[in-house]
Coordinates of C-alpha atoms in Angstrom, one line a residue:
M1 CA 132.8 96.9 75.7
S2 CA 129.3 95.6 75.3
I3 CA 128.1 97.2 78.6
F4 CA 128.4 100.6 76.9
R5 CA 127.1 99.7 73.5
T6 CA 123.6 101.0 72.6
K7 CA 121.0 99.4 70.3
N8 CA 120.2 100.8 66.9
L9 CA 117.0 102.8 67.2
D10 CA 115.9 102.3 63.6
E11 CA 116.2 98.5 63.9
M12 CA 114.3 98.5 67.2
V13 CA 111.4 100.4 65.6
A14 CA 111.4 98.2 62.6
A15 CA 111.4 95.0 64.8
S16 CA 108.3 96.3 66.7
R17 CA 106.4 96.4 63.4
H18 CA 107.1 92.8 62.6
P19 CA 103.8 91.0 61.8
G20 CA 104.6 88.1 64.2
G21 CA 104.9 90.5 67.2
L22 CA 102.4 91.9 69.6
K23 CA 99.0 93.0 68.2
K24 CA 98.4 96.8 67.7
V25 CA 94.9 97.2 69.2
L26 CA 95.0 100.2 71.6
G27 CA 93.8 103.7 71.0
P28 CA 94.2 107.0 72.9
M29 CA 91.2 106.5 75.2
D30 CA 92.4 103.0 76.0
L31 CA 95.7 104.5 77.1
I32 CA 94.2 107.3 79.2
L33 CA 91.9 104.8 81.0
M34 CA 94.9 102.5 81.4
G35 CA 96.9 105.3 83.0
I36 CA 94.0 106.3 85.3
G37 CA 93.5 102.6 86.1
A38 CA 97.1 102.3 87.3
I39 CA 97.1 105.7 89.1
V40 CA 93.8 105.9 91.0
G41 CA 93.8 103.2 93.6
T42 CA 95.8 102.8 96.8
G43 CA 97.0 106.4 96.6
I44 CA 93.6 108.1 96.8
F45 CA 91.8 105.5 98.9
V46 CA 94.6 104.7 101.5
L47 CA 97.6 107.1 101.4
T48 CA 95.6 110.3 101.6
G49 CA 95.1 109.5 105.3
T50 CA 98.8 108.9 105.9
G51 CA 99.7 112.1 103.9
A52 CA 97.2 114.1 106.0
L53 CA 98.9 113.1 109.2
T54 CA 102.3 114.3 107.8
A55 CA 101.2 117.5 106.0
G56 CA 97.8 118.4 107.5
P57 CA 95.4 120.2 105.2
A58 CA 98.5 121.2 103.1
L59 CA 98.3 117.7 101.7
T60 CA 96.8 119.4 98.6
I61 CA 100.2 121.1 98.1
S62 CA 102.0 117.7 98.6
F63 CA 100.0 116.2 95.8
V64 CA 100.9 119.2 93.5
V65 CA 104.6 118.8 94.3
A66 CA 104.5 115.0 93.6
A67 CA 102.5 115.8 90.4
L68 CA 105.1 118.3 89.3
A69 CA 107.9 115.6 89.6
C70 CA 105.7 113.2 87.7
G71 CA 104.6 115.9 85.1
F72 CA 108.1 116.9 84.2
A73 CA 109.1 113.2 83.8
A74 CA 105.9 112.5 81.9
L75 CA 106.9 115.0 79.2
C76 CA 110.2 113.1 78.8
Y77 CA 108.4 109.8 78.7
A78 CA 106.0 111.1 76.0
E79 CA 108.9 112.1 73.7
F80 CA 110.6 108.7 74.1
A81 CA 107.4 106.7 73.7
S82 CA 106.3 108.6 70.6
S83 CA 109.8 108.3 69.0
V84 CA 110.6 104.7 70.0
P85 CA 107.3 102.8 70.2
V86 CA 108.8 99.6 71.5
A87 CA 107.8 97.5 74.5
G88 CA 109.9 97.9 77.6
S89 CA 109.4 101.5 78.7
I90 CA 112.5 103.2 80.3
Y91 CA 114.5 99.9 80.0
T92 CA 114.2 100.2 76.2
Y93 CA 115.0 103.9 76.1
S94 CA 118.1 103.4 78.3
Y95 CA 119.3 100.7 76.0
A96 CA 119.1 103.0 73.0
T97 CA 120.9 105.9 74.7
M98 CA 123.2 104.9 77.6
G99 CA 124.1 101.3 76.9
E100 CA 123.3 97.8 78.0
L101 CA 124.5 97.9 81.7
V102 CA 122.4 101.0 82.5
A103 CA 119.4 99.4 80.7
W104 CA 119.8 96.2 82.6
M105 CA 120.0 98.0 86.0
I106 CA 116.9 100.1 85.3
G107 CA 115.1 97.0 84.1
W108 CA 116.2 95.2 87.2
D109 CA 114.9 98.2 89.2
L110 CA 111.6 98.2 87.4
M111 CA 111.0 94.4 87.9
L112 CA 111.2 95.1 91.6
E113 CA 109.0 98.3 91.5
Y114 CA 106.2 96.9 89.3
G115 CA 106.2 93.5 91.0
L116 CA 106.1 94.7 94.5
A117 CA 103.5 97.3 93.5
T118 CA 101.2 94.5 92.4
S119 CA 101.8 92.6 95.6
A120 CA 101.3 95.6 97.8
V121 CA 98.1 96.7 96.2
S122 CA 96.9 93.1 96.3
V123 CA 97.3 93.1 100.1
G124 CA 95.3 96.4 100.2
W125 CA 92.6 94.9 98.0
S126 CA 92.4 91.9 100.3
G127 CA 91.7 94.2 103.3
Y128 CA 88.9 96.1 101.5
F129 CA 87.4 92.8 100.1
Q130 CA 87.3 91.2 103.6
S131 CA 85.6 94.4 105.0
L132 CA 83.0 94.3 102.2
I133 CA 82.0 90.6 102.7
A134 CA 82.0 91.1 106.5
G135 CA 79.1 93.5 105.8
F136 CA 77.2 90.5 104.6
G137 CA 78.1 88.4 107.6
L138 CA 80.8 86.4 105.7
H139 CA 84.3 85.8 107.3
L140 CA 87.3 83.9 106.1
P141 CA 89.2 81.6 108.6
P142 CA 91.8 83.9 110.4
E143 CA 94.7 81.7 109.0
L144 CA 93.8 82.7 105.4
T145 CA 93.3 86.5 106.0
A146 CA 96.8 87.9 106.1
A147 CA 100.6 87.2 105.8
P148 CA 102.2 85.4 108.8
G149 CA 102.8 87.8 111.7
S150 CA 101.1 90.8 110.1
V151 CA 98.2 91.0 112.5
P152 CA 99.1 91.3 116.2
G153 CA 97.4 88.7 118.3
V154 CA 96.0 86.7 115.3
H155 CA 97.5 83.5 114.0
T156 CA 97.7 84.1 110.2
L157 CA 99.4 81.9 107.6
F158 CA 98.4 83.0 104.1
N159 CA 96.6 85.9 102.5
L160 CA 94.2 84.0 100.3
P161 CA 92.2 86.9 98.8
A162 CA 95.5 88.7 97.8
F163 CA 96.7 85.5 96.0
L164 CA 93.4 84.8 94.3
I165 CA 93.0 88.3 92.8
M166 CA 96.5 88.1 91.4
M167 CA 95.6 84.7 89.8
V168 CA 92.3 86.1 88.3
L169 CA 94.0 89.1 86.8
T170 CA 97.0 87.0 85.5
A171 CA 94.5 84.9 83.7
M172 CA 92.9 88.0 82.1
L173 CA 96.3 89.4 81.0
S174 CA 97.3 86.0 79.5
W175 CA 94.1 85.8 77.6
G176 CA 94.7 89.1 75.6
I177 CA 95.4 92.8 76.0
R178 CA 92.3 93.8 74.1
E179 CA 90.1 91.9 76.5
S180 CA 92.0 93.1 79.5
A181 CA 91.8 96.7 78.3
R182 CA 88.0 96.5 77.9
M183 CA 87.6 95.1 81.4
N184 CA 89.9 97.8 82.7
N185 CA 87.9 100.6 81.0
V186 CA 84.7 99.4 82.6
M187 CA 86.2 99.3 86.1
V188 CA 87.9 102.7 85.6
A189 CA 84.6 104.2 84.6
I190 CA 82.9 102.9 87.8
K191 CA 85.8 103.9 89.9
I192 CA 85.8 107.5 88.6
G193 CA 82.1 107.6 89.1
V194 CA 82.6 106.7 92.8
V195 CA 85.3 109.4 93.2
L196 CA 83.0 112.0 91.6
L197 CA 80.2 110.9 93.9
F198 CA 82.4 111.5 96.9
I199 CA 83.2 115.0 95.6
V200 CA 79.6 115.9 95.1
V201 CA 78.4 114.5 98.4
G202 CA 81.4 115.4 100.5
A203 CA 81.6 119.1 99.4
R204 CA 78.4 119.8 101.2
H205 CA 80.0 118.8 104.6
V206 CA 83.2 120.7 104.4
Q207 CA 84.0 122.9 107.5
P208 CA 86.6 125.5 106.5
A209 CA 87.7 125.6 110.2
N210 CA 89.3 122.2 109.7
W211 CA 91.8 123.7 107.3
Q212 CA 93.3 125.8 110.1
P213 CA 96.2 125.7 110.6
F214 CA 96.7 124.9 106.9
M215 CA 100.4 123.9 107.2
P216 CA 100.9 122.7 110.8
F217 CA 104.2 120.9 110.1
G218 CA 105.7 123.5 107.7
Y219 CA 107.4 122.8 104.4
T220 CA 109.2 119.8 105.9
G221 CA 105.8 118.1 106.4
V222 CA 104.6 119.0 102.9
L223 CA 107.7 117.5 101.3
S224 CA 107.7 114.5 103.5
A225 CA 104.0 113.9 102.6
A226 CA 104.9 114.4 98.9
A227 CA 107.5 111.6 99.2
V228 CA 104.8 109.3 100.6
V229 CA 101.9 110.2 98.3
F230 CA 104.2 110.0 95.3
F231 CA 103.2 106.4 95.3
A232 CA 99.7 107.6 94.3
F233 CA 101.0 108.7 90.9
I234 CA 103.0 105.5 90.1
G235 CA 101.5 103.9 87.1
F236 CA 101.3 106.5 84.3
D237 CA 104.7 105.2 83.1
A238 CA 103.1 101.8 82.6
V239 CA 101.3 103.3 79.7
T240 CA 104.6 103.4 77.8
S241 CA 105.0 99.7 78.3
A242 CA 102.1 99.3 75.8
A243 CA 103.9 101.2 73.1
E244 CA 104.3 98.2 70.8
E245 CA 100.5 97.5 71.0
V246 CA 99.3 101.0 70.2
K247 CA 97.8 101.8 66.8
R248 CA 99.3 105.3 66.4
P249 CA 102.0 105.6 69.0
E250 CA 103.4 108.9 67.8
R251 CA 100.0 110.6 68.6
D252 CA 98.3 108.3 71.1
L253 CA 101.1 107.7 73.6
P254 CA 101.6 111.4 74.6
I255 CA 97.8 111.8 74.9
G256 CA 97.6 108.7 77.2
I257 CA 100.5 109.7 79.4
I258 CA 99.8 113.4 79.9
G259 CA 96.0 113.0 79.9
S260 CA 95.9 110.3 82.6
L261 CA 98.4 112.2 84.8
G262 CA 96.5 115.5 84.5
A263 CA 93.1 114.0 85.2
C264 CA 94.4 112.2 88.3
T265 CA 96.2 115.2 89.7
I266 CA 92.9 117.2 89.6
L267 CA 91.0 114.4 91.3
Y268 CA 93.6 114.0 94.0
V269 CA 93.8 117.7 94.9
I270 CA 90.0 118.0 95.1
V271 CA 89.5 114.8 97.1
S272 CA 92.2 115.6 99.6
A273 CA 90.9 119.2 100.1
I274 CA 87.3 117.8 100.8
M275 CA 88.5 115.0 103.0
T276 CA 90.6 117.3 105.3
G277 CA 87.7 119.8 105.2
I278 CA 85.3 117.2 106.6
V279 CA 87.6 115.4 109.2
P280 CA 90.3 117.1 111.3
Y281 CA 93.6 115.6 110.0
Q282 CA 94.5 114.2 113.4
K283 CA 91.7 111.7 113.3
F284 CA 93.3 109.8 110.4
L285 CA 95.8 108.1 112.7
G286 CA 95.6 104.3 112.2
I287 CA 93.0 104.6 109.5
D288 CA 93.4 102.7 106.2
H289 CA 90.1 103.8 104.6
P290 CA 90.3 107.7 105.0
V291 CA 87.9 108.5 102.2
S292 CA 85.0 106.3 103.4
L293 CA 85.8 107.5 107.0
A294 CA 85.2 111.1 105.9
L295 CA 81.8 110.2 104.6
K296 CA 80.9 108.2 107.7
Y297 CA 82.0 111.2 109.8
A298 CA 79.6 113.3 107.7
G299 CA 76.8 110.9 108.3
E300 CA 76.7 109.7 104.7
N301 CA 77.0 106.0 105.4
W302 CA 75.3 104.9 102.2
V303 CA 77.9 106.7 100.1
A304 CA 80.7 105.2 102.2
G305 CA 79.6 101.8 101.1
F306 CA 80.0 102.8 97.4
V307 CA 83.4 104.2 98.2
D308 CA 84.5 100.9 99.6
L309 CA 83.3 99.2 96.4
G310 CA 85.1 101.9 94.3
A311 CA 88.3 101.2 96.3
I312 CA 88.1 97.5 95.5
L313 CA 87.7 98.2 91.8
G314 CA 90.4 100.9 92.0
M315 CA 92.9 98.6 93.4
T316 CA 91.9 95.9 90.9
T317 CA 92.8 98.1 87.9
V318 CA 96.1 99.1 89.5
I319 CA 97.1 95.5 89.9
L320 CA 96.0 94.8 86.3
V321 CA 98.0 97.6 84.7
M322 CA 101.1 97.3 86.9
A323 CA 101.2 93.5 86.2
Y324 CA 100.9 94.3 82.5
G325 CA 103.8 96.7 82.6
Q326 CA 105.9 94.2 84.5
T327 CA 105.4 91.5 81.9
R328 CA 106.2 93.8 79.0
I329 CA 109.5 94.9 80.6
I330 CA 110.5 91.2 81.2
F331 CA 109.4 90.4 77.6
A332 CA 111.7 93.1 76.2
M333 CA 114.6 92.1 78.4
S334 CA 114.2 88.4 77.4
R335 CA 114.0 89.4 73.7
D336 CA 117.4 91.1 74.1
G337 CA 118.8 87.9 75.6
L338 CA 119.3 89.3 79.1
L339 CA 116.7 86.9 80.5
P340 CA 115.8 83.3 79.5
R341 CA 114.3 83.3 75.9
K342 CA 111.2 81.5 77.1
L343 CA 110.0 84.7 78.8
S344 CA 109.6 86.4 75.4
S345 CA 107.7 83.6 73.7
I346 CA 104.3 84.7 72.3
H347 CA 101.2 82.6 72.6
P348 CA 100.0 81.5 69.1
T349 CA 96.4 82.2 69.9
H350 CA 96.3 85.0 72.3
S351 CA 99.4 86.9 71.0
T352 CA 100.5 87.6 74.6
P353 CA 103.8 86.8 76.4
Y354 CA 101.8 83.9 78.1
F355 CA 104.6 82.2 80.0
A356 CA 106.1 85.5 81.3
T357 CA 102.6 86.6 82.5
W358 CA 102.0 83.5 84.5
V359 CA 105.5 83.5 86.0
V360 CA 105.0 87.1 87.2
G361 CA 101.5 86.4 88.5
I362 CA 102.5 83.3 90.5
I363 CA 105.7 84.7 92.0
F364 CA 104.2 88.1 93.1
G365 CA 100.9 86.5 94.1
L366 CA 102.8 84.3 96.5
I367 CA 104.8 87.3 97.8
A368 CA 101.5 89.2 98.4
A369 CA 100.2 86.1 100.3
V370 CA 103.1 85.7 102.7
V371 CA 104.9 89.1 103.1
P372 CA 103.4 91.9 105.2
L373 CA 102.4 95.2 103.5
N374 CA 104.8 97.4 105.4
V375 CA 107.7 95.3 104.0
L376 CA 106.4 95.4 100.5
S377 CA 106.1 99.1 100.3
E378 CA 109.7 99.9 101.3
L379 CA 111.3 100.0 97.9
I380 CA 108.5 101.0 95.5
N381 CA 108.9 104.8 95.6
I382 CA 112.7 105.0 95.4
G383 CA 112.8 102.7 92.5
T384 CA 110.3 104.8 90.6
L385 CA 112.0 108.1 91.3
A386 CA 115.3 106.6 90.1
A387 CA 113.6 105.5 86.9
F388 CA 112.0 108.9 86.3
S389 CA 115.4 110.6 86.8
L390 CA 117.0 108.3 84.3
V391 CA 114.4 108.7 81.5
S392 CA 114.8 112.5 81.9
I393 CA 118.6 112.3 81.5
A394 CA 118.1 110.0 78.5
V395 CA 116.0 112.6 76.7
I396 CA 118.9 115.0 76.9
V397 CA 121.4 112.4 75.7
L398 CA 119.2 111.3 72.7
R399 CA 118.7 115.0 71.6
K400 CA 122.5 115.2 71.3
K401 CA 123.1 111.8 69.8
R402 CA 120.2 111.7 67.4
P403 CA 118.9 115.2 66.6
D404 CA 117.6 113.7 63.3
L405 CA 115.3 111.2 64.9
K406 CA 111.7 111.6 64.0
R407 CA 109.8 112.6 67.2
G408 CA 106.0 112.4 67.3
F409 CA 106.1 114.5 70.4
R410 CA 108.9 116.8 71.6
C411 CA 109.4 117.6 75.3
P412 CA 109.4 121.4 75.6
A413 CA 112.4 123.5 76.9
V414 CA 115.0 120.7 76.8
P415 CA 117.3 120.5 78.9
V416 CA 115.4 122.6 81.5
I417 CA 112.3 120.4 81.8
P418 CA 114.3 117.1 82.1
L419 CA 116.7 118.7 84.7
L420 CA 113.7 119.9 86.7
A421 CA 112.3 116.4 86.7
V422 CA 115.6 115.1 88.0
A423 CA 115.8 117.8 90.7
F424 CA 112.2 117.1 91.9
C425 CA 112.9 113.4 92.0
F426 CA 116.1 113.8 94.0
V427 CA 114.4 116.1 96.5
L428 CA 111.7 113.5 97.1
M429 CA 114.3 110.7 97.4
A430 CA 116.1 112.7 100.1
Y431 CA 113.0 112.5 102.3
L432 CA 112.9 108.6 102.1
S433 CA 114.3 106.6 105.0
L434 CA 117.8 105.3 105.3
T435 CA 116.5 101.8 105.5
T436 CA 114.9 102.2 102.1
W437 CA 118.2 103.5 100.6
I438 CA 120.1 100.5 102.0
A439 CA 117.6 98.0 100.8
F440 CA 117.6 99.6 97.4
G441 CA 121.4 99.5 97.2
I442 CA 121.3 95.7 98.1
W443 CA 118.8 95.0 95.3
L444 CA 121.0 96.9 92.8
A445 CA 124.1 95.0 94.0
I446 CA 122.3 91.7 93.4
G447 CA 121.4 93.0 89.9
L448 CA 125.1 93.7 89.1
V449 CA 126.0 90.1 90.1
V450 CA 123.2 88.6 87.9
Y451 CA 124.3 90.8 85.0
F452 CA 128.0 90.0 85.0
G453 CA 127.4 86.3 86.0
Y454 CA 124.6 85.6 83.5
A455 CA 123.0 88.3 81.4
R456 CA 126.0 89.8 79.8
H457 CA 127.2 86.6 78.3
R458 CA 123.9 85.8 76.8
S459 CA 123.1 89.3 75.5
L460 CA 122.2 89.3 71.8
L461 CA 124.0 92.6 71.5
N462 CA 127.2 91.1 73.0
K463 CA 127.0 88.1 70.7
A464 CA 126.5 90.3 67.6

């Protein structure tokens, strides 16, 4: 049956090198900065406060636990990305190892994860942007500041800033990946500079007494916070979506994946330690700007303003990279015949999936404008954890099926490392709410209906 058939790896790699395909313009530093651009954003500027309320000062351990889950999965991603440098990330890897149905389902999952991530971060971006312009005495009409019903006591209709930032970044991505990468690199450099400024200034105001008790809610609080702040690491896998546009994928992709994840983990642990050392963790209740709050609490108001600017730039790069990953996955699925062929058409001038980029931008821009943030964030973490588990299993499968395959990078200690990745992911998934599990199941059920009703019959593998 076609649902269990896998694609030929050698043909996939050969197709990615076709001169009419995507341009190979990215190097290792581009990939590291792309990964940092996707990772450092909402997690460090918003979720640190939520995590501190759940874990207390032990939030640093929560970040380490989440980083371990991502780190084990990152090693698996690095092996696949260096061996099969084709657009589509885990969707493509699943197609090559576990068959079309599994690939479709994980692609369907990733469409939701990446798309809602861009929408959710756009809403967060809108809040920081409105706070920034309010400092200059500028205010938008209340009707255009948030999704309907998202602000108690305020009549809101449409989140205009969230929609506009999606449109601006969609235009950038449709113009060209080289240009988008340059803009991302500049914004990431500024963002990291702001985070380092917080570390240097904030370290002087740490009161060790605020770290006591260190683990007020025990290990349950630490793991619950890890399941929440896991969102802070989402994005490094988007680096693998760029595989087909990397100059030397066998070397550069592992550097980009592991380098960006390692750098961000160090920053998260240091920032969360300083933040909880300045402000007692109980004071983060209801706060959506915990990092700048810590500086204001310490009397460093001028630095807090820079942090707000860094948060805006940070979220901008997250939206940019996640939208990029979303379009490349849709591009790969369309190229395989599972989605309409128009979505894999390449612009003759810009060499980008122009049509797919604008479809993604408009749809998820409208979602960001009319759906509240708490609804958007429900499914993101569970979808990512499922994807990480699958890519880890796929590494074990491919080692058995194709031991002869040339691997630019080999995940160490297989199958131990991949199995640890799966174990960590399932532990974190167990701490997510029942509502999230039910919504995720409904989305996957819709995916099965679409596959058997549409995609399977149009699949190029099935026709072959």
